[in-house]
């Protein structure tokens, strides 16, 4: 009786290939979320910061920050997909498709597209394709994600292994869908904070974003609750004190947002994340850590049919308690530098 | 000169039976407050989370969370009623009467309905009937509350004892007034997060809400300031270091909101608190504590004239640093379990 | 390559007299910012708190708190003016000129109006005149500010010394421009929280605001990010651990807002800061400190042409961990009391 109505989350053997999960808690995003997002990360990209700026270049209004949309969509999937996850393994084919504005209501649906039991039979990898939709049913965001999920019962039988074929990167022809036609003549570089447009960046260029941001417990808890992400490890010190690390683990998405906001210094005109090719949370972050970040231009691409904007494929690396003047990534032994928190590969767009 | 214009709060002997106090600081509630409330507690009830969901079932828009309305109204009363209180003793006959929407302006008025000096002559119990009204003068919330207030002067003469006759519970016929007619056919159980409606709960059923939430100083301070509740014990470590506990005491309402948000897991469709029959803050909470919660269905009631919704009388118990699998309430000695923070008795409504 | 696109801020020798700097990151201010501001400081002035109250007395809607406007404008100037500042020396001729409402977009421009190298040749004082404008290009705020900025190169040649002639105070004839004509008959003193109007205050009157507010790291970081103020010393514990104080320094404006909110108790009807004559951050504040405040009425002035409102010139003093019953300001030796954080001289307006 006591737990019959309780959601304890799905275990590996509960997932079936082709299963469609409509996630709970649709959410109307408002200027309230926007203000909190600013207070949590210090983003300064002019398009999201100013309605006047956004409208001048072609947006209906100031759009919701791409990562805020992502966090809200991902948050909805947690109770069904990753409540019993022990690792967040990766993202692929991750595309923003339509701008989201204050007042829009977001909901999320996931389809199980892959299942692979681990050889220890105690866990397995679950692959889902998640889509976030607005109140008109339009898909605003679509991504594949895979997580390692515990089995409830080691001996439970599972179906045959299915590993989806996911692209290594999103093709340039698929970029820019969530960016309206930009009136580049009306794009005020002084207000945006930089004179560097797409043509000014070079493949191989590395940028140390120089600033650092120390994270407090209250901050990441506020952020993660704002996203209605109820993953237990972020909030419950009573249990975490007895856990792997002895302390609450900060939501990996918090690090992505911090790194993106830090990247403003050097990438001021990269006003929109159009797609994510892949990403790894290399190490966990805990309260008290200071996050630094650096970027590398992996590739420059024209977007077919778009003369207004171009795309930069960027590696965004975040570190903990380690300034990035020397672009830390791997140690001398070729293994990841233990200070690295995040290694993200995304397509940003900016005016040409 | 120095303090003549300062509000030092009323003492027991300052209150008179029948006295009406119009409280200061009317407040326009906006989506800004809603976003912060989400970030502070992680509520996921679909009606309050989504304008689209709320409108589909019959609300004008997504209503303001009932407890946010309560905290804002109570906050206004603090400077006049409880600035010199040493204990918050109870609530009764507490009813939500009209939905509150973003953009509404709340103000509060209290009438002194009872006064009872304690035998030590140093304190007395003040009973007030507080009403919260919107900008049209409609009462949105009404409750009786009693607090123990210090006397300024032990020897001050006081009037005869008056103890109001307050109902032990709110009658089912008085419930549901702040819930519009619900279109149950349009109520999407998947989006709401549960398939259990009124008919699925049984009297005596107990639910362990399983999750826990650790509270930081910054969080409860932000919350209590959001409510413009200026009770000193929540904010001033300089004084509290010298006080009873050596630390700031968390506003009791913060615990109510945490417990209510935790109760989503198991009570997903109880979308509205219609009335509070009574409640006790059994023990104080301090920063660093982790709050858990469990519920018991005390009673099931039909609401006269309503086929759309039914009422559950629920006991909501919150604990500190104690999971609730065994439903902690009393110790073997019959005394309250020292881990119990809150024992609340309310009427929740949900679709039938 | 690594830092070519990075903003490392201007150094003393980078500034030229007459130089105009258009600052980045225009910002649309919304009810989201308003709610966060309330949660950060606990302001209770009825005009800013209630649309209904504001409209009744003559405002279009509830205006944005004056200090929130100031923080947002100042925040924009930081990357260009004070990223390499080592001291915030003063303000003068600081005037609010037009009310700001939710939905307005603020941008900022500064003109360099003074430059004075210090004799050590390692730093110099930069004087700017900063104006904040709304989306219609109307100036909402104008102030002179001077900061001590590092030189990049001790040997860099600098121009002749220019020290601007700034007024010691703003004349009463310049006050009240951002306050519409107030319908004093509709000003509800009970809702505002005090019966004291302009005529009830006396020159020389001192008011101990009695309450105190303890500041947490998460709180000042949220505030300063909300203002998009990226001054490094507030956020980066990794660097500050090696710095002058070993810890993050709280943004001085945070103290101003705390002191202003505390001053509600005794100055409830001083609904608007019209001008700032001068101000000094006497000592830095760190997390864990408890802020107290007191005020002195330095001067009473009629505002030419205004029968609705009058002006009080107020000294607002904030202290750290020191209650203000004895109005701490100077020690017996005539030096500033070490507990004093802020000594602000402003013109507040209230109904007559």
Coordinates of C-alpha atoms in Angstrom, one line a residue, chain B residues 1-320:
Chain B
X1 CA 13.5 60.8 18.4
X2 CA 15.4 57.8 17.1
X3 CA 12.7 55.3 17.2
X4 CA 9.5 57.3 17.1
X5 CA 8.7 56.5 13.5
X6 CA 9.9 52.8 13.7
X7 CA 7.5 49.9 13.7
X8 CA 8.6 47.6 16.6
X9 CA 5.5 45.5 16.2
X10 CA 2.5 45.1 18.5
X11 CA 2.8 43.5 21.9
X12 CA 0.0 41.4 23.5
X13 CA -1.5 44.3 25.4
X14 CA -1.7 46.4 22.2
X15 CA -4.4 44.1 20.7
X16 CA -8.1 44.7 21.2
X17 CA -11.0 42.4 20.4
X18 CA -12.7 43.4 17.3
X19 CA -9.7 45.5 16.1
X20 CA -9.3 45.6 12.3
X21 CA -5.8 45.9 11.0
X22 CA -5.3 46.8 7.3
X23 CA -1.8 45.5 6.5
X24 CA 0.8 47.3 4.5
X25 CA 2.5 46.5 1.2
X26 CA -0.1 45.4 -1.3
X27 CA 1.5 43.1 -3.8
X28 CA 1.1 42.4 -7.5
X29 CA 1.8 38.7 -8.1
X30 CA 3.4 38.0 -11.4
X31 CA 5.0 35.2 -13.4
X32 CA 8.2 36.4 -11.7
X33 CA 7.0 35.1 -8.4
X34 CA 5.8 31.9 -10.1
X35 CA 9.2 31.1 -11.6
X36 CA 10.9 31.7 -8.2
X37 CA 8.4 29.6 -6.5
X38 CA 9.3 26.8 -8.9
X39 CA 13.0 27.3 -8.4
X40 CA 12.6 27.2 -4.6
X41 CA 10.4 24.0 -4.3
X42 CA 10.2 22.0 -7.5
X43 CA 6.4 21.8 -7.7
X44 CA 5.2 19.9 -10.8
X45 CA 1.4 20.0 -10.5
X46 CA 0.3 20.5 -14.2
X47 CA -2.4 23.0 -13.5
X48 CA 0.0 25.6 -12.0
X49 CA 2.9 24.7 -14.3
X50 CA 1.1 25.0 -17.7
X51 CA -1.2 27.7 -19.0
X52 CA -2.2 25.3 -21.8
X53 CA -3.1 22.5 -19.3
X54 CA -5.0 24.9 -17.0
X55 CA -7.0 26.4 -19.8
X56 CA -7.9 23.0 -21.2
X57 CA -9.6 21.9 -18.0
X58 CA -11.4 25.2 -17.3
X59 CA -9.1 27.7 -15.6
X60 CA -8.8 31.2 -17.1
X61 CA -5.0 30.8 -17.1
X62 CA -2.5 28.9 -14.9
X63 CA -3.4 29.9 -11.4
X64 CA -0.9 31.0 -8.7
X65 CA 0.0 28.1 -6.4
X66 CA -2.3 28.1 -3.4
X67 CA 0.6 28.2 -1.0
X68 CA 2.3 31.1 -2.7
X69 CA -1.0 33.0 -2.2
X70 CA -0.9 32.0 1.4
X71 CA 2.7 33.0 2.0
X72 CA 2.1 36.4 0.4
X73 CA -1.0 37.1 2.5
X74 CA 0.7 35.9 5.7
X75 CA 3.8 37.9 5.0
X76 CA 1.8 41.1 5.1
X77 CA 0.4 40.3 8.5
X78 CA 3.8 39.8 10.2
X79 CA 4.7 43.4 10.9
X80 CA 1.4 43.9 12.7
X81 CA 0.5 40.6 14.2
X82 CA 3.6 38.4 14.8
X83 CA 6.7 40.5 14.9
X84 CA 6.8 39.9 18.7
X85 CA 5.5 36.3 18.5
X86 CA 7.5 33.6 20.1
X87 CA 5.4 30.7 18.7
X88 CA 3.0 30.1 15.8
X89 CA 0.4 28.0 17.4
X90 CA -2.2 27.0 14.8
X91 CA -4.5 27.6 11.9
X92 CA -8.2 26.8 11.5
X93 CA -11.0 27.4 9.1
X94 CA -8.6 28.2 6.3
X95 CA -10.2 28.4 2.9
X96 CA -9.1 29.4 -0.6
X97 CA -12.1 31.1 -2.2
X98 CA -11.1 32.4 -5.6
X99 CA -8.2 31.6 -7.9
X100 CA -5.4 34.1 -8.1
X101 CA -3.8 34.8 -11.5
X102 CA -0.6 36.5 -12.5
X103 CA -1.2 40.3 -12.5
X104 CA -3.6 40.2 -9.5
X105 CA -2.8 42.4 -6.6
X106 CA -3.1 41.0 -3.1
X107 CA -3.7 42.8 0.1
X108 CA -4.5 41.6 3.6
X109 CA -6.7 42.6 6.6
X110 CA -6.9 41.0 10.0
X111 CA -9.5 41.1 12.7
X112 CA -8.6 40.3 16.3
X113 CA -11.0 37.5 17.3
X114 CA -9.5 36.2 20.5
X115 CA -7.1 37.2 23.3
X116 CA -5.9 35.0 26.2
X117 CA -3.2 36.1 28.5
X118 CA -0.9 33.3 29.7
X119 CA -0.7 32.6 33.5
X120 CA 3.0 33.8 33.5
X121 CA 1.7 37.2 32.5
X122 CA 4.7 37.5 30.1
X123 CA 2.9 36.4 27.0
X124 CA -0.6 35.8 25.6
X125 CA -2.3 34.2 22.7
X126 CA -3.6 36.4 20.0
X127 CA -6.3 35.0 17.6
X128 CA -6.8 36.7 14.3
X129 CA -9.1 36.1 11.3
X130 CA -7.0 37.2 8.2
X131 CA -8.5 37.7 4.8
X132 CA -6.5 38.2 1.6
X133 CA -8.2 40.2 -1.1
X134 CA -7.5 40.8 -4.8
X135 CA -7.6 44.2 -6.6
X136 CA -11.4 43.9 -7.0
X137 CA -11.9 43.5 -3.3
X138 CA -12.8 39.9 -3.6
X139 CA -11.7 37.6 -0.7
X140 CA -9.3 35.0 -2.1
X141 CA -8.3 33.4 1.2
X142 CA -9.6 33.5 4.7
X143 CA -8.1 31.8 7.8
X144 CA -7.9 32.0 11.5
X145 CA -4.5 31.9 13.1
X146 CA -3.2 32.1 16.6
X147 CA 0.2 33.0 17.8
X148 CA 1.8 33.5 21.2
X149 CA 2.9 37.1 21.6
X150 CA 5.1 38.7 24.2
X151 CA 3.8 41.4 26.5
X152 CA 5.8 44.7 26.5
X153 CA 5.0 45.1 30.1
X154 CA 4.3 42.2 32.4
X155 CA 2.1 44.4 34.6
X156 CA 0.0 45.9 31.8
X157 CA -3.7 45.3 32.3
X158 CA -5.5 43.2 29.7
X159 CA -9.1 42.7 28.9
X160 CA -11.2 39.6 29.6
X161 CA -10.2 36.3 28.0
X162 CA -11.9 35.6 24.6
X163 CA -11.3 32.3 22.9
X164 CA -13.0 32.0 19.5
X165 CA -15.0 28.9 18.7
X166 CA -13.2 27.6 15.6
X167 CA -14.3 24.5 13.6
X168 CA -12.2 21.4 13.9
X169 CA -12.4 21.0 10.1
X170 CA -13.8 22.7 7.1
X171 CA -17.1 21.1 5.9
X172 CA -17.1 19.5 2.4
X173 CA -19.9 21.8 1.4
X174 CA -17.4 24.7 1.7
X175 CA -14.8 23.1 -0.5
X176 CA -13.9 23.7 -4.1
X177 CA -14.8 27.4 -4.3
X178 CA -11.5 28.4 -5.8
X179 CA -11.6 25.6 -8.4
X180 CA -13.7 26.3 -11.6
X181 CA -15.8 23.6 -13.1
X182 CA -13.2 21.1 -14.3
X183 CA -13.5 19.5 -17.7
X184 CA -12.4 16.1 -16.6
X185 CA -12.4 14.7 -20.1
X186 CA -9.8 17.2 -21.1
X187 CA -7.6 16.4 -18.0
X188 CA -4.6 14.6 -19.5
X189 CA -3.4 12.1 -17.0
X190 CA -0.1 11.5 -18.8
X191 CA 0.8 15.2 -18.7
X192 CA -0.4 15.3 -15.1
X193 CA 1.9 12.4 -14.2
X194 CA -0.5 9.9 -12.7
X195 CA -3.5 7.7 -13.5
X196 CA -5.0 7.9 -10.0
X197 CA -8.1 10.0 -9.5
X198 CA -10.3 10.6 -6.4
X199 CA -11.9 7.1 -6.7
X200 CA -8.5 5.4 -6.5
X201 CA -7.6 6.6 -3.0
X202 CA -8.8 4.9 0.2
X203 CA -9.3 6.2 3.7
X204 CA -6.3 5.1 5.8
X205 CA -4.0 4.9 2.9
X206 CA -0.5 6.1 3.7
X207 CA 2.0 7.3 1.0
X208 CA 5.7 7.8 1.5
X209 CA 6.8 10.5 -0.9
X210 CA 10.3 9.0 -0.8
X211 CA 12.3 12.1 -2.0
X212 CA 14.1 14.5 0.2
X213 CA 15.2 18.1 -0.2
X214 CA 18.1 19.8 1.6
X215 CA 17.6 23.4 2.5
X216 CA 20.3 26.1 2.3
X217 CA 20.4 29.5 4.1
X218 CA 20.2 31.4 0.8
X219 CA 17.1 29.5 -0.3
X220 CA 14.9 30.0 2.7
X221 CA 16.0 33.7 2.9
X222 CA 15.1 34.2 -0.7
X223 CA 11.7 32.6 -0.2
X224 CA 10.8 34.5 2.9
X225 CA 11.9 37.8 1.4
X226 CA 9.9 36.9 -1.7
X227 CA 6.8 36.8 0.6
X228 CA 7.8 40.1 2.1
X229 CA 7.7 38.4 5.5
X230 CA 10.0 40.4 7.7
X231 CA 10.0 38.2 10.7
X232 CA 13.5 38.8 12.2
X233 CA 14.4 35.3 13.2
X234 CA 14.8 34.2 9.6
X235 CA 17.4 36.7 8.4
X236 CA 19.6 38.1 11.2
X237 CA 22.4 35.7 12.1
X238 CA 24.0 38.5 14.2
X239 CA 21.1 38.3 16.6
X240 CA 20.2 34.7 16.2
X241 CA 23.8 33.7 17.1
X242 CA 22.9 35.0 20.5
X243 CA 19.4 33.5 20.5
X244 CA 17.7 30.2 21.5
X245 CA 19.2 28.1 18.8
X246 CA 22.3 30.0 17.8
X247 CA 21.1 30.1 14.2
X248 CA 18.4 31.4 11.9
X249 CA 15.1 29.6 12.1
X250 CA 13.5 28.7 8.7
X251 CA 10.0 30.1 8.1
X252 CA 7.6 27.3 8.9
X253 CA 5.7 28.0 5.6
X254 CA 8.9 27.0 3.7
X255 CA 8.5 23.5 5.1
X256 CA 4.8 23.4 4.1
X257 CA 5.8 24.3 0.5
X258 CA 8.6 21.8 0.5
X259 CA 6.4 19.0 1.8
X260 CA 3.6 19.9 -0.7
X261 CA 6.0 19.8 -3.6
X262 CA 7.5 16.4 -2.4
X263 CA 3.9 15.1 -2.2
X264 CA 3.6 15.3 -5.9
X265 CA 5.0 11.9 -6.0
X266 CA 1.9 9.9 -5.1
X267 CA -0.6 12.8 -5.2
X268 CA 0.0 14.1 -8.7
X269 CA -3.6 14.9 -9.4
X270 CA -4.4 16.7 -6.2
X271 CA -4.0 19.9 -8.1
X272 CA -5.5 22.3 -5.5
X273 CA -5.4 22.8 -1.8
X274 CA -9.0 23.9 -1.0
X275 CA -8.9 24.3 2.7
X276 CA -6.7 23.7 5.7
X277 CA -8.3 22.2 8.8
X278 CA -5.4 22.7 11.1
X279 CA -1.6 22.5 11.2
X280 CA 1.2 22.5 13.6
X281 CA 4.9 23.4 13.2
X282 CA 6.1 20.6 15.5
X283 CA 9.8 21.4 15.4
X284 CA 11.9 24.2 13.8
X285 CA 14.0 23.6 10.8
X286 CA 17.5 24.9 10.2
X287 CA 19.7 25.2 7.1
X288 CA 21.4 22.0 6.2
X289 CA 18.4 19.8 7.1
X290 CA 16.9 17.5 4.6
X291 CA 13.1 17.5 4.5
X292 CA 11.1 14.3 3.7
X293 CA 7.3 13.9 3.7
X294 CA 4.5 11.4 3.9
X295 CA 0.7 11.6 3.6
X296 CA -2.2 9.8 5.0
X297 CA -5.7 9.9 3.5
X298 CA -7.8 10.8 6.6
X299 CA -11.1 11.1 4.8
X300 CA -12.7 11.0 1.4
X301 CA -15.6 13.4 0.7
X302 CA -17.8 14.3 -2.2
X303 CA -18.3 18.0 -2.7
X304 CA -22.0 18.8 -2.8
X305 CA -22.9 19.9 -6.3
X306 CA -19.6 18.9 -7.9
X307 CA -19.4 15.8 -10.1
X308 CA -16.0 17.0 -11.5
X309 CA -13.9 16.9 -8.4
X310 CA -13.8 15.2 -5.1
X311 CA -11.9 16.0 -1.9
X312 CA -9.3 14.1 0.1
X313 CA -8.7 15.1 3.6
X314 CA -4.9 14.6 3.9
X315 CA -2.5 14.6 6.8
X316 CA 0.8 15.8 5.4
X317 CA 3.8 15.1 7.7
X318 CA 7.2 16.5 7.1
X319 CA 10.4 15.3 8.8
X320 CA 13.9 16.4 9.1

